[in-house]
C-alpha cells in the first residue's frame, strides 16, 4: 500500500538525513559540496506489502476490540460474508490508492482513461478481481525496479489471476464480457512489466485478438464495453506487427476514422495524421506478412508518412516548449501524447523503409531517411526518459525498427545504448524480447533481399521465431552459442 512521506528535500540530503533548505536551482548543501541536487520538492511514495489475509486479520482484531461478542461468532455465515466484504474492500482500496498517483511516470491511466472506472466493477467478475490483485502485487516492484526479484506473494497472485481467467474464458456467458477483456489487458500489462508468461502456449495479445473478434460478432449497448474495445485495438495491432501468429479479424475493416494519439495537432493548419488512424495501423500486419502482394500499398503508406512526420514533429516541438515553460499536468500529458504518437509514426515508417529497400525500391533518399528517423527515435528516447517507466514505455517500439532499418554501425550502437538504458524498467525476459524482435525483423528483410519472402507461419513456435532459433529458455541460438542481447559492434 502506498504512503506519502512528508520529507521533500533533495535526494542527497535525504540519504544523509540532513535538513534541506530546498533552494533552487540547487540547495545550499549541494551547492557547498558541489554535487548534483536531484529530487528537491519531489513527492515520494513508500510502499508496504500487505496481503488480503493481513487486512482481514487486522479488521477482525479491530472488531474484537470494539465488541468482544464477535469472537464467539467467527464461524457464523455473517462472519464469512464480513471477511469476503473485507477482502473486496481491501482490493478496491489498494487499487484506488494506485489510481490516485498522478505522477506521469507511474500513472496507470496511461493505459486507458477508463482505468478510473474499474473499482466500481470489482466484485462482479472473478477474473478482473484476480487480475487487479496481481497488478497491485506487481506495482511496488515496478516502482522499486525489482522486477528480477519478485516476491512469492505477487507471483502467487499472478498465477491465481491466470487460473481465474481460464475459468471465465471457459464460460460462454463471461468470456466476452467487458470485465473479462479488462482482465486480459491487465495481465498483458503485468506480463510486460515482469516478463512472466507462466509458460503459456498463447500470449495475452493473441488471446485479446481472439476475444475482440468474438466480441465484434455480438451487439453491446454498454458504453464501457465500447470504450474498452477501442483501447484494446491498439495493443493488439502493435503486437500483431511483431507476432505473425496473430491474425486480425474482419472487425478492423469496420473502423471509423478514429486516430491514435492527441485529438488534433497543435500546429496551425496541420492535417489529420491519416497514418495514425486505427484502420491504417490495422493494415500494417497484413502488409508486412505479404509484402510482395502489397508493395504498392507499402510505398503509398510510406510516401504519406514522409509528409506527416515533419508535421507531427513540429507539433511535438510546440508541446515540448509548452511543457517546459509551463509544466502543468495538462501540458505534460499533452507532451507525452505527442511523444507516443511521434514514436509510433516513426517506428512504422522505419519498418516500411526497411521493407522497401529490401525489395530494391529505394528512390535514392531512403538510406539517409532511415538514419535521420533512427536519430529521431534516439532523441525521443532521451527526451521521454524523464517519464520512465510507464510514461515512456512506448520507446522500445520505435527503437527496435530503428536498429533494424539503419545500416550505420554508430547509430545502431546508440540505439542499443538507449535500449540498455530502458532495460532497467522491465524484466530481463521483456528486454530479451526486444532483442529477438530486432533480429527477427532484420532476418525477414534479409529473406526478402534473397528472394525467399517472409517466413511462413509454421516457422513460429516455442523454439523458432521466423529466422531466429531459440533454446529452451528463450535465448537466441547463435551457432554453438546462445545470446540474450545484441552483438558487440567490435
Short mmCIF file of C-alpha atoms in Angstrom, two decimals, residues 42 89 158 374 472:
data_model
loop_
_atom_site.label_atom_id
_atom_site.label_comp_id
_atom_site.label_asym_id
_atom_site.label_seq_id
_atom_site.Cartn_x
_atom_site.Cartn_y
_atom_site.Cartn_z
CA UNK A 42 9.59 15.78 -5.16
CA UNK A 89 -12.74 -3.59 0.28
CA UNK A 158 -0.41 -13.68 -10.88
CA UNK A 374 16.69 6.44 -36.24
CA UNK A 472 14.70 -24.00 -24.15
#
